[in-house]
XYZ file of C-alpha atoms in Angstrom:
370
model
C 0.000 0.000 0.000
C 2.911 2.373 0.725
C 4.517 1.963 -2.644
C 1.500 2.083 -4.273
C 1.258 5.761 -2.595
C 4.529 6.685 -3.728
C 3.505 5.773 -7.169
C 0.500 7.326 -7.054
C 1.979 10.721 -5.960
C 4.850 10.917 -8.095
C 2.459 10.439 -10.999
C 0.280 12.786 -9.988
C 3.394 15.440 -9.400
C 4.664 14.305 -12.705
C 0.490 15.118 -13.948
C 1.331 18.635 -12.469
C 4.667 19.569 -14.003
C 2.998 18.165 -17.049
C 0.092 20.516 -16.824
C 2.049 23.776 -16.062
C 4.379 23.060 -18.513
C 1.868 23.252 -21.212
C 0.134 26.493 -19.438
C 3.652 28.110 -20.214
C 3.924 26.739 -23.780
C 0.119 28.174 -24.039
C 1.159 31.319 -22.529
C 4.432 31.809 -24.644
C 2.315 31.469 -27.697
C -0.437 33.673 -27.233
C 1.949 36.402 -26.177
C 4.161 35.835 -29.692
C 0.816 34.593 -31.474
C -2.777 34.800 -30.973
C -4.207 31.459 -31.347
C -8.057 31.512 -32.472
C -8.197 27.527 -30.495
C -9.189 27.519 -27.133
C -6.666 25.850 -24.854
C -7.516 22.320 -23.170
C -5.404 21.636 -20.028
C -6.314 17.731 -20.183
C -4.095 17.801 -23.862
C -1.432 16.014 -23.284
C 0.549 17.591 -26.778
C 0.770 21.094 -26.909
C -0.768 23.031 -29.869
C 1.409 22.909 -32.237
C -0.813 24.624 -34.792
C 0.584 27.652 -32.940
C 4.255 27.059 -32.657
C 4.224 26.295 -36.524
C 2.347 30.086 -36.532
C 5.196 31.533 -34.834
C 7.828 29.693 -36.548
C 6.846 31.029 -39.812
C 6.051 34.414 -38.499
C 9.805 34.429 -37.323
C 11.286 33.700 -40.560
C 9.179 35.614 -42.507
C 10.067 38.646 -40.143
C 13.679 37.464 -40.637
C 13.533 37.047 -44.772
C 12.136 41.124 -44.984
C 14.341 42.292 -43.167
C 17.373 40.779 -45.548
C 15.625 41.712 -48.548
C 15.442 45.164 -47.103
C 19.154 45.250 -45.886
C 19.527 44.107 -49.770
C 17.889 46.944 -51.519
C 18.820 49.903 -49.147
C 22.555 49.229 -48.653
C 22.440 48.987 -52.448
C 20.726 52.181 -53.325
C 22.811 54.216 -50.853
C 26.114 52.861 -52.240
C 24.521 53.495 -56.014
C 22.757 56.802 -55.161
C 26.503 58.055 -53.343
C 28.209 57.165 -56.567
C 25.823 58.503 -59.206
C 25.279 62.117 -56.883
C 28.712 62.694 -56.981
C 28.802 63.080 -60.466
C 25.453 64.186 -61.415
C 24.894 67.047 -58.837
C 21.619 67.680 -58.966
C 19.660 65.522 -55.918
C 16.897 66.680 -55.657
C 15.568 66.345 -59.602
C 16.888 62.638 -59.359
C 14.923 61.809 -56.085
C 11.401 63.508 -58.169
C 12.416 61.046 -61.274
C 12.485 58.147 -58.821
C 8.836 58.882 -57.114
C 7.512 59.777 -60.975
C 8.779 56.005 -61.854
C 7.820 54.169 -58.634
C 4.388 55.687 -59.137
C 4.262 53.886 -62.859
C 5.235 51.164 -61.891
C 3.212 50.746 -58.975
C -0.155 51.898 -61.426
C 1.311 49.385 -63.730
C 1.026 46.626 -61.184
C -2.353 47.301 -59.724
C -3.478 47.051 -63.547
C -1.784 43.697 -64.060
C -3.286 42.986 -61.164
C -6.984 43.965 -62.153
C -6.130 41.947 -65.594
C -5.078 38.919 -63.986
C -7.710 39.049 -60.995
C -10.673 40.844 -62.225
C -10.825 42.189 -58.768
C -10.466 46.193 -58.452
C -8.020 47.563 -56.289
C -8.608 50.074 -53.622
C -8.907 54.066 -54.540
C -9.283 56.495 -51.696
C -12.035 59.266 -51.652
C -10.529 62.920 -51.556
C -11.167 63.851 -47.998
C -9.225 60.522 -47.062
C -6.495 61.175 -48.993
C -5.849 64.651 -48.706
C -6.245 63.990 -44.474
C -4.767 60.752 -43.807
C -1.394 60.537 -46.801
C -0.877 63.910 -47.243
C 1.553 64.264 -44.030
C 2.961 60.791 -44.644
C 3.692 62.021 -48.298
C 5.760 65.029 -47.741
C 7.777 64.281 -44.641
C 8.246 61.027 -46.745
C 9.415 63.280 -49.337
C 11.207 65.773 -47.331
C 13.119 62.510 -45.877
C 14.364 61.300 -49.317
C 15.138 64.965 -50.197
C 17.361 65.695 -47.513
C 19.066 62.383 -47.558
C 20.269 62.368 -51.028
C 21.096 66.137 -50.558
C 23.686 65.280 -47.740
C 25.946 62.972 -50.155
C 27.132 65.700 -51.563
C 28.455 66.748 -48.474
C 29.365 63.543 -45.901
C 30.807 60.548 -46.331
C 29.106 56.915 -46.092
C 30.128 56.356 -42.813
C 29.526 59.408 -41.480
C 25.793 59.415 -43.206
C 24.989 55.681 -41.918
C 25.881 56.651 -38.186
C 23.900 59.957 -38.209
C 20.840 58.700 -40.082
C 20.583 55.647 -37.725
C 19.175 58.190 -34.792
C 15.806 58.022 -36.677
C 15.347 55.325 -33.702
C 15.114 58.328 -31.375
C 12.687 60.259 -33.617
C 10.649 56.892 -34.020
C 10.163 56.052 -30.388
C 9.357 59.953 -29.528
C 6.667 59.744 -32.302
C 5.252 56.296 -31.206
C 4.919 57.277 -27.414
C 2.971 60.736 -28.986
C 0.448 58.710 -30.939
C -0.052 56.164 -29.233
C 1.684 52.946 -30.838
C 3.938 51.806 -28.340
C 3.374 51.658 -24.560
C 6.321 53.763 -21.998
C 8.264 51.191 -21.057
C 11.417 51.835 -18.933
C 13.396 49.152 -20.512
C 12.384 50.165 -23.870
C 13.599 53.681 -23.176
C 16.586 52.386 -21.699
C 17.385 50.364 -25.011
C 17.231 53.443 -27.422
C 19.024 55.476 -25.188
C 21.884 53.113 -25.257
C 21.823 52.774 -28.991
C 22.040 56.512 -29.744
C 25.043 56.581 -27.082
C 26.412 54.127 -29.221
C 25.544 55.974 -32.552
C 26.774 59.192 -31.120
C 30.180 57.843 -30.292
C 30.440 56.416 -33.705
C 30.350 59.755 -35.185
C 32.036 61.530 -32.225
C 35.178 63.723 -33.626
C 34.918 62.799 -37.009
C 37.766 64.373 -39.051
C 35.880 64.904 -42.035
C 32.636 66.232 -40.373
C 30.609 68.568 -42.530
C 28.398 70.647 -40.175
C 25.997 71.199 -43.304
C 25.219 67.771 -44.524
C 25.239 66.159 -40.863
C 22.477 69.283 -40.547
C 21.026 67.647 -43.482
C 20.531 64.062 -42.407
C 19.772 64.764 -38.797
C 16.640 66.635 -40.396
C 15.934 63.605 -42.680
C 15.881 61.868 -39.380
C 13.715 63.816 -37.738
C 11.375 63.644 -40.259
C 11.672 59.845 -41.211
C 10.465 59.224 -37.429
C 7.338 61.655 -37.753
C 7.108 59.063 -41.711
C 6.839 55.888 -40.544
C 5.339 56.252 -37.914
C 2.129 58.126 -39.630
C 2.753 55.262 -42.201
C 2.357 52.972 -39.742
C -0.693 54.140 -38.311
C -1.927 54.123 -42.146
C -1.213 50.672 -43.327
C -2.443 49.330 -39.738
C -5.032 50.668 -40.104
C -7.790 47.593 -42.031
C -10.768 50.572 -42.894
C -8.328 51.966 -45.346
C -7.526 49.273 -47.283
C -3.770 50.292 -47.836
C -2.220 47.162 -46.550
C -0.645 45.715 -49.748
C 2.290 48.356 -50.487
C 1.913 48.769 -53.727
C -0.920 50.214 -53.491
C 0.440 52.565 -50.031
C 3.141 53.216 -52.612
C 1.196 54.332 -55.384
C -1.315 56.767 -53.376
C 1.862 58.003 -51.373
C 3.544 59.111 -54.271
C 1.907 62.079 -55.795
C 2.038 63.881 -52.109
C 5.460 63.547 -52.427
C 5.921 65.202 -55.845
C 4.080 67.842 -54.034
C 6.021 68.128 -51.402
C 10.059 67.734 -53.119
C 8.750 69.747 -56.188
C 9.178 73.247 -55.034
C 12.317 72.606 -53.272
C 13.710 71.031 -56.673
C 12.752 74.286 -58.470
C 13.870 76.509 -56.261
C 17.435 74.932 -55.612
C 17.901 73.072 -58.943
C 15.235 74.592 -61.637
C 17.868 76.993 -63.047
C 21.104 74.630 -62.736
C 19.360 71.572 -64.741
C 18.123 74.004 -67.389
C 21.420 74.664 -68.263
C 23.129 71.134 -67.651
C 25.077 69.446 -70.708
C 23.813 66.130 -69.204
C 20.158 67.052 -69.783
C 18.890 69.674 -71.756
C 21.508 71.479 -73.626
C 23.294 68.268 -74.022
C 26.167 67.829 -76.984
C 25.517 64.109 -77.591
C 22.813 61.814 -77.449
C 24.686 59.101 -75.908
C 24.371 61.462 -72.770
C 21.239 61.790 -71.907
C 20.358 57.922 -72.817
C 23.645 56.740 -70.113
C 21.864 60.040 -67.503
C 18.258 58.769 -68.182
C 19.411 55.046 -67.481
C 21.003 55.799 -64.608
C 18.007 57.046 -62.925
C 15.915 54.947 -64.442
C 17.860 52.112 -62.725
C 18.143 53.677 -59.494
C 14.320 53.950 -59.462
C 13.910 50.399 -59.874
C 16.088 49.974 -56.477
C 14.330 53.155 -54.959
C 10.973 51.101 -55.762
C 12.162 47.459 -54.391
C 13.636 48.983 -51.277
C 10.090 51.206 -50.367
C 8.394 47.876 -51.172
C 10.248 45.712 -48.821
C 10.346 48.819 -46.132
C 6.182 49.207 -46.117
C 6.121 45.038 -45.802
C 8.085 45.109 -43.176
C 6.335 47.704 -41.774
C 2.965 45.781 -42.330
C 4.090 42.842 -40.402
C 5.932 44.249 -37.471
C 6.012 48.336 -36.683
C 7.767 51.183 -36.928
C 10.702 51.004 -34.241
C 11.314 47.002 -35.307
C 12.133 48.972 -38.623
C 14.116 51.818 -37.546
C 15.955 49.164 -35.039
C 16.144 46.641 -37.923
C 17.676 49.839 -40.093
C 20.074 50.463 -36.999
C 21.999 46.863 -37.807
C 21.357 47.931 -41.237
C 23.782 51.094 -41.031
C 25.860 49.042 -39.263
C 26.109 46.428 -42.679
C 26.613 49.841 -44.717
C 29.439 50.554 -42.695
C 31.463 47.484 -42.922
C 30.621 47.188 -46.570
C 32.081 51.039 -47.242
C 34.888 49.746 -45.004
C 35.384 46.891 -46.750
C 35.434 48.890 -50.290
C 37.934 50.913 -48.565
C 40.086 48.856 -48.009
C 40.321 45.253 -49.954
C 39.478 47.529 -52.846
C 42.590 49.072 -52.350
C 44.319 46.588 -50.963
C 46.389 49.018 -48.624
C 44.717 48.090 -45.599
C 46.092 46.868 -42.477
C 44.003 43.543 -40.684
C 45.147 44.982 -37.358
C 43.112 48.308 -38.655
C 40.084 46.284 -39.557
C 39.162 45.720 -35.847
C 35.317 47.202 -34.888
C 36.818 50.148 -32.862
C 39.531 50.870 -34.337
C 38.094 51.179 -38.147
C 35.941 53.233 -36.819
C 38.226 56.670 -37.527
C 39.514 55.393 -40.824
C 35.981 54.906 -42.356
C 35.517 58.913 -41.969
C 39.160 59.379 -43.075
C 39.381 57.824 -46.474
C 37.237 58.198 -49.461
C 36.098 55.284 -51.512
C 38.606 54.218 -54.425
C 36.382 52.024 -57.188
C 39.186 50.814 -58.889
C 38.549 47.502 -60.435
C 35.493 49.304 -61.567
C 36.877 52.606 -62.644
C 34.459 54.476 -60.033
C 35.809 56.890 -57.589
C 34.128 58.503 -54.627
């Protein structure tokens, strides 16, 4: 009879473990995923209908964010290379939002084609209300960023755009998006230390174009996060980003236009590359070069408002953080192996920090210099 106790009590302590051991699986899940099935504590298996949920939500998160390390670190590399010898920023950026919004009115057709199904078109008062400040700070943001290569270097431009994080949270806590939490406060906080020691006595610090970014900062916070609250939001209808993409765009024509005619209008009148051009050849090779750099402008917004869709705004701006950080080493690494002058004690994290503000980019193998 005693054994029979024993036996009896470690099973039903073994029953127990059992049972709370599932309540913390079922907890874990429905704080990562919500589960629409009701949760049975006499299962002996835990529901694995939601693991699989949050194993694919994981990876999915994981894939957007490469695809969007992809197109960005590309486009700023391309965009640094083709401002510095086509000085007029501001005219490019317009071309880019004048292509992405073709091609996004180009896929929404296809779509309709292929579908029969119409896609979504906002009324006036919605669209003037609710995407008109997304537009232009979007626009403003682009501006101002492509502006500042003509004045900073990678490195330095990575670092000080990165502080968008700041700009992000601020916005969130204002609206509403994210709850004030200490530890979440604490986390930013430590990043921009970080950031600002990266760019802390830079030798070839431009007080205009760091101006320049930290205001495309400021102002890609206030974006994404009125983005956010936009493609979040189900009543709109905006959650596939090409169509975000295509009913952003024309608000931030309006916004970048009068900038572009005021700083630019007479200078690209009187360019040889454009309009009073010597050789066709030269406006096909200009006209291609935008046209290409639109493509990347267009891939990187669409993998940006995904992202956005399926996560928030700071996972983006913290996902962009690591993202600067990539841009770095790669304009470190062009820098250098390019080069091939470089030192491997030099190549250490802190210590390459100085030399990436230092030395300008040599394309040689390509015939491209920065």
């Amino acid at each position: 009879m005693k054994r029979r106790r024993e036996v009896s009590q470690s099973n039903s302590h073994s029953s127990c473990r059992q049972t709370s051991f599932l309540s913390f699986i079922h907890r874990f899940n429905a704080c990562c995923y919500t589960c629409p099935e009701k949760y049975d504590p006499k299962m002996k298996k835990m529901d694995s209908l939601c693991t699989v949920r949050l194993i694919f939500t994981f990876l999915k998160t994981i894939g957007l964010v490469c695809l969007y390390y992809c197109f960005s670190i590309g486009i700023t590399f391309y965009q640094k290379w083709f401002i510095k010898d086509f000085h007029f920023p501001l005219t490019v950026v317009i071309c880019h939002l004048v292509v992405k919004f073709v091609l996004s009115g180009i896929l929404r057709c296809v779509y309709h084609v292929v579908t029969g199904r119409q896609r979504v078109v906002l009324d006036w008062p919605t669209y003037f209300k609710q995407l008109a400040p997304t537009g232009i700070a979007s626009a403003l943001d682009i501006g101002l960023s492509n502006w500042s290569f003509e004045f900073i270097t990678i490195s330095l431009y990575t670092m000080t755009k990165s502080t968008c994080i700041i700009f992000i949270l601020g916005f969130s806590l204002l609206f509403g998006l994210e709850k004030k939490r200490y530890s979440l406060i604490i986390v930013v906080g430590l990043i921009a230390a970080g950031l600002f020691m990266f760019t802390y006595q830079s030798t070839q610090f431009n007080l205009d174009g760091f101006l320049l970014v930290l205001s495309a900062s400021f102002l890609a916070g206030l974006r994404w996060t009125l983005a956010q609250m936009v493609v979040q939001r189900k009543e709109m209808g905006l959650g596939n980003p090409v169509d975000m993409i295509y009913h952003v765009q024309p608000w931030m024509v309006v916004g970048l236009l009068p900038l572009a005619i005021v700083f630019e209008g007479i200078p690209i009148a009187t360019t040889e590359k454009v309009f009073r051009y010597k050789e066709v050849s030269v406006v096909l090779t200009t006209l291609g070069y935008i046209l290409l750099g639109s493509v990347l402008a267009f891939l990187m917004e669409l993998s940006e408002y995904l992202l956005l869709l399926y996560t928030s705004s700071l996972t983006l701006s913290i996902a962009g953080v690591f993202k600067e950080v990539c841009g770095a080493f790669v304009s470190c690494f062009f820098k250098y192996n390019w080069r091939r002058s470089y030192d491997y004690r030099k190549f250490h994290w802190f210590n390459s920090v100085p030399y990436w503000n230092n030395t300008p980019c040599h394309f040689e193998s390509f015939g491209f210099k920065w």
